[in-house]
Amino acid sequence: MEALKHLKRLGDEAIKMESLYLELKIEKALAGDDFSGEHLLTEAESLWKDIREEYYGFLDYLQSETGLAA
């Protein structure tokens, strides 16, 4: 049960970071800014991808341990 709580927390965090990343990207695009080198946007994207990778890695681990598919 603790593993499922951890998985849910990771999923929630991934959604928050993805939302932040997309919000920043949309804000920059609407302002007509070139955001290719934007530090905050790059950091948000990196955090989102790291959390997403951890989420799916943990999900794969749970599936291999329990034999159940999500």
Coordinates of C-alpha atoms in Angstrom, one line a residue:
M1 CA 0.0 0.0 0.0
E2 CA 2.9 2.4 0.8
A3 CA 4.2 1.8 -2.8
L4 CA 0.9 3.0 -4.2
K5 CA 1.0 6.1 -2.1
H6 CA 4.5 6.8 -3.3
L7 CA 3.4 6.3 -6.9
K8 CA 0.4 8.6 -6.5
R9 CA 2.7 11.3 -5.0
L10 CA 5.1 11.0 -7.9
G11 CA 2.2 11.2 -10.4
D12 CA 0.8 14.3 -8.7
E13 CA 4.3 16.0 -8.7
A14 CA 4.7 15.1 -12.4
I15 CA 1.4 16.7 -13.2
K16 CA 2.3 19.9 -11.2
M17 CA 5.6 20.2 -12.9
E18 CA 4.2 19.6 -16.4
S19 CA 1.5 22.2 -15.7
L20 CA 4.1 24.7 -14.6
Y21 CA 6.3 24.0 -17.6
L22 CA 3.4 24.4 -20.1
E23 CA 2.1 27.6 -18.3
L24 CA 5.6 29.2 -18.6
K25 CA 5.9 28.1 -22.2
I26 CA 2.5 29.4 -23.2
E27 CA 3.1 32.7 -21.3
K28 CA 6.4 33.2 -23.2
A29 CA 4.8 32.3 -26.5
L30 CA 1.9 34.7 -26.1
A31 CA 4.3 37.5 -25.2
G32 CA 6.2 36.7 -28.4
D33 CA 9.4 36.0 -26.4
D34 CA 12.1 33.6 -27.6
F35 CA 12.1 31.1 -24.8
S36 CA 14.7 28.6 -26.2
G37 CA 17.3 29.7 -23.6
E38 CA 15.0 30.7 -20.8
H39 CA 16.5 29.3 -17.6
L40 CA 13.3 28.9 -15.6
L41 CA 11.5 27.1 -18.5
T42 CA 14.5 24.8 -19.0
E43 CA 14.6 24.0 -15.3
A44 CA 10.9 23.3 -15.2
E45 CA 11.2 21.0 -18.2
S46 CA 14.1 19.2 -16.6
L47 CA 12.3 18.7 -13.3
W48 CA 9.2 17.5 -15.1
K49 CA 11.1 15.0 -17.1
D50 CA 13.1 13.7 -14.1
I51 CA 9.9 13.2 -12.1
R52 CA 8.2 11.6 -15.0
E53 CA 11.1 9.2 -15.5
E54 CA 11.1 8.3 -11.8
Y55 CA 7.3 7.8 -11.9
Y56 CA 7.4 5.4 -14.9
G57 CA 10.5 3.6 -13.5
F58 CA 8.8 3.0 -10.2
L59 CA 5.6 1.9 -12.1
D60 CA 7.7 -0.6 -14.1
Y61 CA 9.3 -1.9 -10.9
L62 CA 5.9 -2.4 -9.3
Q63 CA 4.6 -4.2 -12.3
S64 CA 7.6 -6.5 -12.4
E65 CA 7.4 -7.3 -8.7
T66 CA 3.6 -7.9 -8.6
G67 CA 3.0 -9.1 -12.1
L68 CA 0.1 -6.7 -12.5
A69 CA -0.2 -4.2 -15.3
A70 CA -1.4 -0.6 -14.6

